[in-house]
PDB file of C-alpha atoms and ligand atoms in Angstrom:
ATOM      1  CA  UNK A   1       0.018  -0.012   0.020  1.00 97.00           C
ATOM      2  CA  UNK A   2       1.549   3.252  -1.138  1.00 98.00           C
ATOM      3  CA  UNK A   3       0.839   6.301   0.976  1.00 98.00           C
ATOM      4  CA  UNK A   4       1.488  10.023   0.577  1.00 98.00           C
ATOM      5  CA  UNK A   5       1.389  11.986   3.889  1.00 98.00           C
ATOM      6  CA  UNK A   6       0.435  15.702   3.939  1.00 98.00           C
ATOM      7  CA  UNK A   7       1.681  17.887   6.827  1.00 97.00           C
ATOM      8  CA  UNK A   8       1.611  21.550   7.825  1.00 96.00           C
ATOM      9  CA  UNK A   9       3.756  21.429  10.912  1.00 93.00           C
ATOM     10  CA  UNK A  10       6.062  19.307  13.029  1.00 92.00           C
ATOM     11  CA  UNK A  11       4.834  15.945  11.785  1.00 93.00           C
ATOM     12  CA  UNK A  12       5.107  13.909  14.948  1.00 94.00           C
ATOM     13  CA  UNK A  13       2.275  11.666  13.761  1.00 95.00           C
ATOM     14  CA  UNK A  14       4.207  11.281  10.531  1.00 96.00           C
ATOM     15  CA  UNK A  15       7.317  10.387  12.528  1.00 96.00           C
ATOM     16  CA  UNK A  16       5.377   7.571  14.246  1.00 96.00           C
ATOM     17  CA  UNK A  17       4.516   6.174  10.763  1.00 97.00           C
ATOM     18  CA  UNK A  18       8.164   6.482   9.616  1.00 96.00           C
ATOM     19  CA  UNK A  19       9.350   4.737  12.816  1.00 96.00           C
ATOM     20  CA  UNK A  20       6.811   1.915  12.487  1.00 97.00           C
ATOM     21  CA  UNK A  21       7.758   1.331   8.824  1.00 96.00           C
ATOM     22  CA  UNK A  22      11.445   1.260   9.707  1.00 95.00           C
ATOM     23  CA  UNK A  23      10.832  -1.141  12.607  1.00 96.00           C
ATOM     24  CA  UNK A  24       9.023  -3.525  10.311  1.00 96.00           C
ATOM     25  CA  UNK A  25       5.784  -2.982  12.245  1.00 96.00           C
ATOM     26  CA  UNK A  26       3.928  -1.382   9.368  1.00 97.00           C
ATOM     27  CA  UNK A  27       3.981  -2.713   5.862  1.00 96.00           C
ATOM     28  CA  UNK A  28       3.335   0.442   3.767  1.00 97.00           C
ATOM     29  CA  UNK A  29       5.437   2.269   1.241  1.00 97.00           C
ATOM     30  CA  UNK A  30       5.885   5.930   2.241  1.00 97.00           C
ATOM     31  CA  UNK A  31       5.935   7.245  -1.309  1.00 98.00           C
ATOM     32  CA  UNK A  32       6.228  10.953  -0.410  1.00 98.00           C
ATOM     33  CA  UNK A  33       5.517  13.661   2.151  1.00 98.00           C
ATOM     34  CA  UNK A  34       4.045  17.001   1.031  1.00 98.00           C
ATOM     35  CA  UNK A  35       3.346  20.305   2.766  1.00 98.00           C
ATOM     36  CA  UNK A  36       1.220  23.384   2.068  1.00 98.00           C
ATOM     37  CA  UNK A  37       4.027  25.810   3.002  1.00 97.00           C
ATOM     38  CA  UNK A  38       7.790  25.916   2.951  1.00 97.00           C
ATOM     39  CA  UNK A  39       9.937  25.300   6.020  1.00 96.00           C
ATOM     40  CA  UNK A  40       7.897  22.655   7.917  1.00 96.00           C
ATOM     41  CA  UNK A  41       9.713  20.353  10.252  1.00 95.00           C
ATOM     42  CA  UNK A  42       7.574  17.524   8.816  1.00 95.00           C
ATOM     43  CA  UNK A  43       9.202  17.926   5.403  1.00 96.00           C
ATOM     44  CA  UNK A  44      12.624  18.456   6.952  1.00 96.00           C
ATOM     45  CA  UNK A  45      12.454  15.247   8.961  1.00 94.00           C
ATOM     46  CA  UNK A  46      11.133  13.303   5.958  1.00 95.00           C
ATOM     47  CA  UNK A  47      13.955  14.523   3.717  1.00 95.00           C
ATOM     48  CA  UNK A  48      16.419  13.508   6.459  1.00 93.00           C
ATOM     49  CA  UNK A  49      14.843  10.051   6.435  1.00 93.00           C
ATOM     50  CA  UNK A  50      15.331   9.817   2.651  1.00 95.00           C
ATOM     51  CA  UNK A  51      11.655  10.153   1.751  1.00 97.00           C
ATOM     52  CA  UNK A  52      10.733  12.222  -1.353  1.00 98.00           C
ATOM     53  CA  UNK A  53       9.175  15.534  -0.383  1.00 98.00           C
ATOM     54  CA  UNK A  54       7.267  18.337  -2.102  1.00 98.00           C
ATOM     55  CA  UNK A  55       5.724  21.660  -1.202  1.00 98.00           C
ATOM     56  CA  UNK A  56       2.610  23.129  -2.854  1.00 98.00           C
ATOM     57  CA  UNK A  57       2.651  26.541  -1.203  1.00 98.00           C
ATOM     58  CA  UNK A  58      -0.894  27.750  -0.657  1.00 97.00           C
ATOM     59  CA  UNK A  59       0.301  31.401  -0.820  1.00 97.00           C
ATOM     60  CA  UNK A  60       1.905  30.904  -4.223  1.00 97.00           C
ATOM     61  CA  UNK A  61      -1.440  30.399  -6.017  1.00 97.00           C
ATOM     62  CA  UNK A  62      -4.034  32.980  -7.030  1.00 97.00           C
ATOM     63  CA  UNK A  63      -6.905  31.083  -5.465  1.00 96.00           C
ATOM     64  CA  UNK A  64      -7.887  27.918  -3.670  1.00 95.00           C
ATOM     65  CA  UNK A  65      -8.959  26.143  -6.893  1.00 96.00           C
ATOM     66  CA  UNK A  66      -5.562  26.688  -8.492  1.00 97.00           C
ATOM     67  CA  UNK A  67      -3.828  25.456  -5.341  1.00 98.00           C
ATOM     68  CA  UNK A  68      -6.085  22.392  -5.162  1.00 97.00           C
ATOM     69  CA  UNK A  69      -5.329  21.491  -8.791  1.00 97.00           C
ATOM     70  CA  UNK A  70      -1.599  21.825  -8.187  1.00 98.00           C
ATOM     71  CA  UNK A  71      -1.798  19.760  -4.990  1.00 98.00           C
ATOM     72  CA  UNK A  72      -3.805  17.031  -6.798  1.00 98.00           C
ATOM     73  CA  UNK A  73      -1.152  16.861  -9.514  1.00 98.00           C
ATOM     74  CA  UNK A  74       1.738  16.759  -7.060  1.00 98.00           C
ATOM     75  CA  UNK A  75       0.205  13.956  -4.975  1.00 98.00           C
ATOM     76  CA  UNK A  76      -1.005  11.960  -7.990  1.00 98.00           C
ATOM     77  CA  UNK A  77       2.569  11.841  -9.328  1.00 98.00           C
ATOM     78  CA  UNK A  78       3.369   9.457  -6.474  1.00 98.00           C
ATOM     79  CA  UNK A  79       0.384   7.127  -7.311  1.00 98.00           C
ATOM     80  CA  UNK A  80      -0.791   6.668  -3.698  1.00 98.00           C
ATOM     81  CA  UNK A  81      -3.348   4.117  -2.618  1.00 98.00           C
ATOM     82  CA  UNK A  82      -4.133   6.268   0.415  1.00 98.00           C
ATOM     83  CA  UNK A  83      -3.414   9.948   1.091  1.00 98.00           C
ATOM     84  CA  UNK A  84      -2.974  10.812   4.803  1.00 98.00           C
ATOM     85  CA  UNK A  85      -3.726  14.244   6.189  1.00 96.00           C
ATOM     86  CA  UNK A  86      -1.562  14.310   9.288  1.00 93.00           C
ATOM     87  CA  UNK A  87      -1.757  17.724  10.887  1.00 92.00           C
ATOM     88  CA  UNK A  88      -2.439  19.157   7.362  1.00 95.00           C
ATOM     89  CA  UNK A  89      -4.280  22.385   8.132  1.00 92.00           C
ATOM     90  CA  UNK A  90      -5.969  22.960   4.771  1.00 94.00           C
ATOM     91  CA  UNK A  91      -9.349  21.880   3.466  1.00 91.00           C
ATOM     92  CA  UNK A  92      -9.005  20.115   0.086  1.00 94.00           C
ATOM     93  CA  UNK A  93     -11.671  20.141  -2.614  1.00 94.00           C
ATOM     94  CA  UNK A  94     -14.057  17.297  -3.456  1.00 95.00           C
ATOM     95  CA  UNK A  95     -12.132  16.968  -6.771  1.00 95.00           C
ATOM     96  CA  UNK A  96      -8.946  16.187  -4.836  1.00 97.00           C
ATOM     97  CA  UNK A  97     -10.629  13.485  -2.805  1.00 96.00           C
ATOM     98  CA  UNK A  98     -12.303  12.020  -5.919  1.00 96.00           C
ATOM     99  CA  UNK A  99      -8.901  11.882  -7.666  1.00 97.00           C
ATOM    100  CA  UNK A 100      -7.783   9.406  -4.972  1.00 97.00           C
ATOM    101  CA  UNK A 101     -11.076   7.429  -4.947  1.00 96.00           C
ATOM    102  CA  UNK A 102     -12.043   8.868  -1.591  1.00 96.00           C
ATOM    103  CA  UNK A 103      -8.984   7.373   0.088  1.00 97.00           C
ATOM    104  CA  UNK A 104      -8.178  10.467   2.075  1.00 97.00           C
ATOM    105  CA  UNK A 105      -7.474   9.685   5.709  1.00 98.00           C
ATOM    106  CA  UNK A 106      -7.506  12.325   8.423  1.00 97.00           C
ATOM    107  CA  UNK A 107      -6.641  12.335  12.102  1.00 97.00           C
ATOM    108  CA  UNK A 108      -8.231  14.783  14.493  1.00 97.00           C
ATOM    109  CA  UNK A 109      -7.468  15.476  18.164  1.00 97.00           C
ATOM    110  CA  UNK A 110     -11.104  15.194  19.455  1.00 98.00           C
ATOM    111  CA  UNK A 111     -13.923  12.702  19.448  1.00 98.00           C
ATOM    112  CA  UNK A 112     -15.714  13.747  16.260  1.00 98.00           C
ATOM    113  CA  UNK A 113     -18.321  14.910  15.459  1.00 98.00           C
ATOM    114  CA  UNK A 114     -17.583  16.947  18.637  1.00 98.00           C
ATOM    115  CA  UNK A 115     -15.074  19.785  18.354  1.00 98.00           C
ATOM    116  CA  UNK A 116     -14.119  19.800  14.637  1.00 97.00           C
ATOM    117  CA  UNK A 117     -11.812  22.533  13.275  1.00 95.00           C
ATOM    118  CA  UNK A 118      -8.343  23.841  13.862  1.00 94.00           C
ATOM    119  CA  UNK A 119      -8.776  24.203  17.658  1.00 97.00           C
ATOM    120  CA  UNK A 120     -10.387  20.904  18.637  1.00 97.00           C
ATOM    121  CA  UNK A 121      -8.341  20.572  21.831  1.00 98.00           C
ATOM    122  CA  UNK A 122      -8.779  24.169  22.935  1.00 98.00           C
ATOM    123  CA  UNK A 123     -12.535  24.107  22.190  1.00 98.00           C
ATOM    124  CA  UNK A 124     -13.047  20.858  24.089  1.00 98.00           C
ATOM    125  CA  UNK A 125     -11.142  22.183  27.113  1.00 97.00           C
ATOM    126  CA  UNK A 126     -13.050  25.492  27.029  1.00 97.00           C
ATOM    127  CA  UNK A 127     -16.357  23.633  26.985  1.00 98.00           C
ATOM    128  CA  UNK A 128     -15.334  21.866  30.199  1.00 97.00           C
ATOM    129  CA  UNK A 129     -15.677  18.312  28.915  1.00 97.00           C
ATOM    130  CA  UNK A 130     -14.132  15.532  31.063  1.00 98.00           C
ATOM    131  CA  UNK A 131     -13.344  13.087  28.298  1.00 98.00           C
ATOM    132  CA  UNK A 132     -12.064  13.841  24.843  1.00 98.00           C
ATOM    133  CA  UNK A 133      -9.823  11.814  22.525  1.00 98.00           C
ATOM    134  CA  UNK A 134      -8.894  11.392  18.933  1.00 98.00           C
ATOM    135  CA  UNK A 135     -10.435  10.221  15.684  1.00 98.00           C
ATOM    136  CA  UNK A 136      -9.102   8.630  12.520  1.00 98.00           C
ATOM    137  CA  UNK A 137     -11.606   8.949   9.663  1.00 98.00           C
ATOM    138  CA  UNK A 138     -12.102   8.997   5.903  1.00 98.00           C
ATOM    139  CA  UNK A 139     -12.240  12.714   5.146  1.00 95.00           C
ATOM    140  CA  UNK A 140     -14.702  14.317   2.787  1.00 92.00           C
ATOM    141  CA  UNK A 141     -14.595  17.955   1.634  1.00 86.00           C
ATOM    142  CA  UNK A 142     -16.007  19.232   4.962  1.00 89.00           C
ATOM    143  CA  UNK A 143     -14.180  20.315   8.094  1.00 91.00           C
ATOM    144  CA  UNK A 144     -13.271  17.096   9.895  1.00 93.00           C
ATOM    145  CA  UNK A 145     -16.270  15.193   8.519  1.00 95.00           C
ATOM    146  CA  UNK A 146     -16.543  11.801   6.916  1.00 96.00           C
ATOM    147  CA  UNK A 147     -16.870   8.142   7.998  1.00 97.00           C
ATOM    148  CA  UNK A 148     -15.153   7.318  11.280  1.00 98.00           C
ATOM    149  CA  UNK A 149     -12.687   4.411  11.239  1.00 98.00           C
ATOM    150  CA  UNK A 150     -11.264   4.500  14.785  1.00 98.00           C
ATOM    151  CA  UNK A 151     -11.560   6.504  17.992  1.00 98.00           C
ATOM    152  CA  UNK A 152     -10.046   6.398  21.374  1.00 98.00           C
ATOM    153  CA  UNK A 153     -10.892   8.354  24.523  1.00 98.00           C
ATOM    154  CA  UNK A 154      -8.474  10.423  26.566  1.00 98.00           C
ATOM    155  CA  UNK A 155      -9.451  11.759  30.050  1.00 98.00           C
ATOM    156  CA  UNK A 156      -9.064  15.460  30.777  1.00 98.00           C
ATOM    157  CA  UNK A 157      -7.038  15.918  34.011  1.00 97.00           C
ATOM    158  CA  UNK A 158      -7.301  18.708  36.539  1.00 95.00           C
ATOM    159  CA  UNK A 159      -4.927  21.504  35.568  1.00 95.00           C
ATOM    160  CA  UNK A 160      -4.657  20.403  31.929  1.00 98.00           C
ATOM    161  CA  UNK A 161      -3.699  23.147  29.472  1.00 98.00           C
ATOM    162  CA  UNK A 162      -4.245  22.947  25.736  1.00 98.00           C
ATOM    163  CA  UNK A 163      -0.610  21.873  25.406  1.00 98.00           C
ATOM    164  CA  UNK A 164      -0.576  19.123  28.063  1.00 98.00           C
ATOM    165  CA  UNK A 165      -3.910  17.708  26.872  1.00 98.00           C
ATOM    166  CA  UNK A 166      -2.904  17.812  23.209  1.00 98.00           C
ATOM    167  CA  UNK A 167       0.369  16.029  23.954  1.00 97.00           C
ATOM    168  CA  UNK A 168      -1.513  13.169  25.729  1.00 98.00           C
ATOM    169  CA  UNK A 169      -3.995  12.976  22.876  1.00 98.00           C
ATOM    170  CA  UNK A 170      -1.174  12.878  20.307  1.00 97.00           C
ATOM    171  CA  UNK A 171       0.413   9.903  22.069  1.00 97.00           C
ATOM    172  CA  UNK A 172      -2.799   8.013  21.446  1.00 98.00           C
ATOM    173  CA  UNK A 173      -3.353   9.553  18.045  1.00 97.00           C
ATOM    174  CA  UNK A 174       0.008   8.277  16.769  1.00 97.00           C
ATOM    175  CA  UNK A 175      -0.765   4.741  17.845  1.00 97.00           C
ATOM    176  CA  UNK A 176      -4.227   4.877  16.318  1.00 98.00           C
ATOM    177  CA  UNK A 177      -2.962   6.213  12.972  1.00 98.00           C
ATOM    178  CA  UNK A 178      -0.324   3.465  12.728  1.00 98.00           C
ATOM    179  CA  UNK A 179      -2.751   0.710  13.660  1.00 98.00           C
ATOM    180  CA  UNK A 180      -5.361   2.040  11.191  1.00 98.00           C
ATOM    181  CA  UNK A 181      -2.782   2.060   8.384  1.00 98.00           C
ATOM    182  CA  UNK A 182      -1.745  -1.457   9.387  1.00 98.00           C
ATOM    183  CA  UNK A 183      -5.385  -2.661   9.144  1.00 97.00           C
ATOM    184  CA  UNK A 184      -5.891  -0.910   5.753  1.00 97.00           C
ATOM    185  CA  UNK A 185      -2.678  -2.463   4.396  1.00 97.00           C
ATOM    186  CA  UNK A 186      -3.656  -5.921   5.614  1.00 96.00           C
ATOM    187  CA  UNK A 187      -7.100  -5.540   4.067  1.00 94.00           C
ATOM    188  CA  UNK A 188      -5.547  -4.637   0.728  1.00 87.00           C
ATOM    189  CA  UNK A 189      -3.395  -7.823   0.505  1.00 73.00           C
TER     190      UNK A 189
HETATM  191  C1  LIG B 201      -2.450  16.449  15.485  1.00 79.01           C
HETATM  192  O1  LIG B 201      -3.050  16.392  16.736  1.00 79.01           O
HETATM  193  C2  LIG B 201      -3.488  16.586  14.377  1.00 79.01           C
HETATM  194  O2  LIG B 201      -4.578  15.782  14.602  1.00 79.01           O
HETATM  195  C3  LIG B 201      -3.829  18.025  14.486  1.00 79.01           C
HETATM  196  O3  LIG B 201      -2.574  18.666  14.631  1.00 79.01           O
HETATM  197  C4  LIG B 201      -1.669  17.760  15.260  1.00 79.01           C
HETATM  198  C5  LIG B 201      -0.512  17.573  14.362  1.00 79.01           C
HETATM  199  O4  LIG B 201       0.589  17.145  15.063  1.00 79.01           O
HETATM  200  N1  LIG B 201      -4.582  18.478  13.359  1.00 79.01           N
HETATM  201  P1  LIG B 201       1.954  16.704  14.329  1.00 79.01           P
HETATM  202  O5  LIG B 201       2.263  17.727  13.237  1.00 79.01           O
HETATM  203  O6  LIG B 201       1.736  15.312  13.732  1.00 79.01           O
HETATM  204  O7  LIG B 201       2.961  16.703  15.407  1.00 79.01           O
END
């Protein structure tokens, strides 16, 4: 199973995938890692690991449609079976998702459909919930919508800040992403 991973930031979820592949715990081919802006640590660490990388800079295009088309072309060049949005902070078009037969996987640091959007951890904390978690799902063209594949709960602790809670969620999120990819790869064989 060939995958292309899209990142906007540090890419610690991506690193978990890289580590699992290297350890022989995950039988997928990491075809490439792409970002929506230059200078991400996610791309830097992928290049250091010898993985092909690309950047389709959102700010370099006149509008979202042009950027979407360029992103679709860049990802398609690597012929992925599954595209993974791993901390990729852009909404892609329905055309993009259709180009990959709907195989666009997203991870989100909350129990969807609760707290979608860029600040899922902050919003959950502000609401005062006692249990949150993370979700791995097939993404459609909405904001963190689409069929759920896996979820796991994480308890909110007294004194949690957005940072401490997000870090505990990400520990679970990394494991859930790797195990979901493992299940998808096994189902493909
Ligand atoms: C993850 O929690 C992801 O779900 C959210 O942003 C975080 C990305 O973390 N959208 P990283 O870049 O993988 O470290």
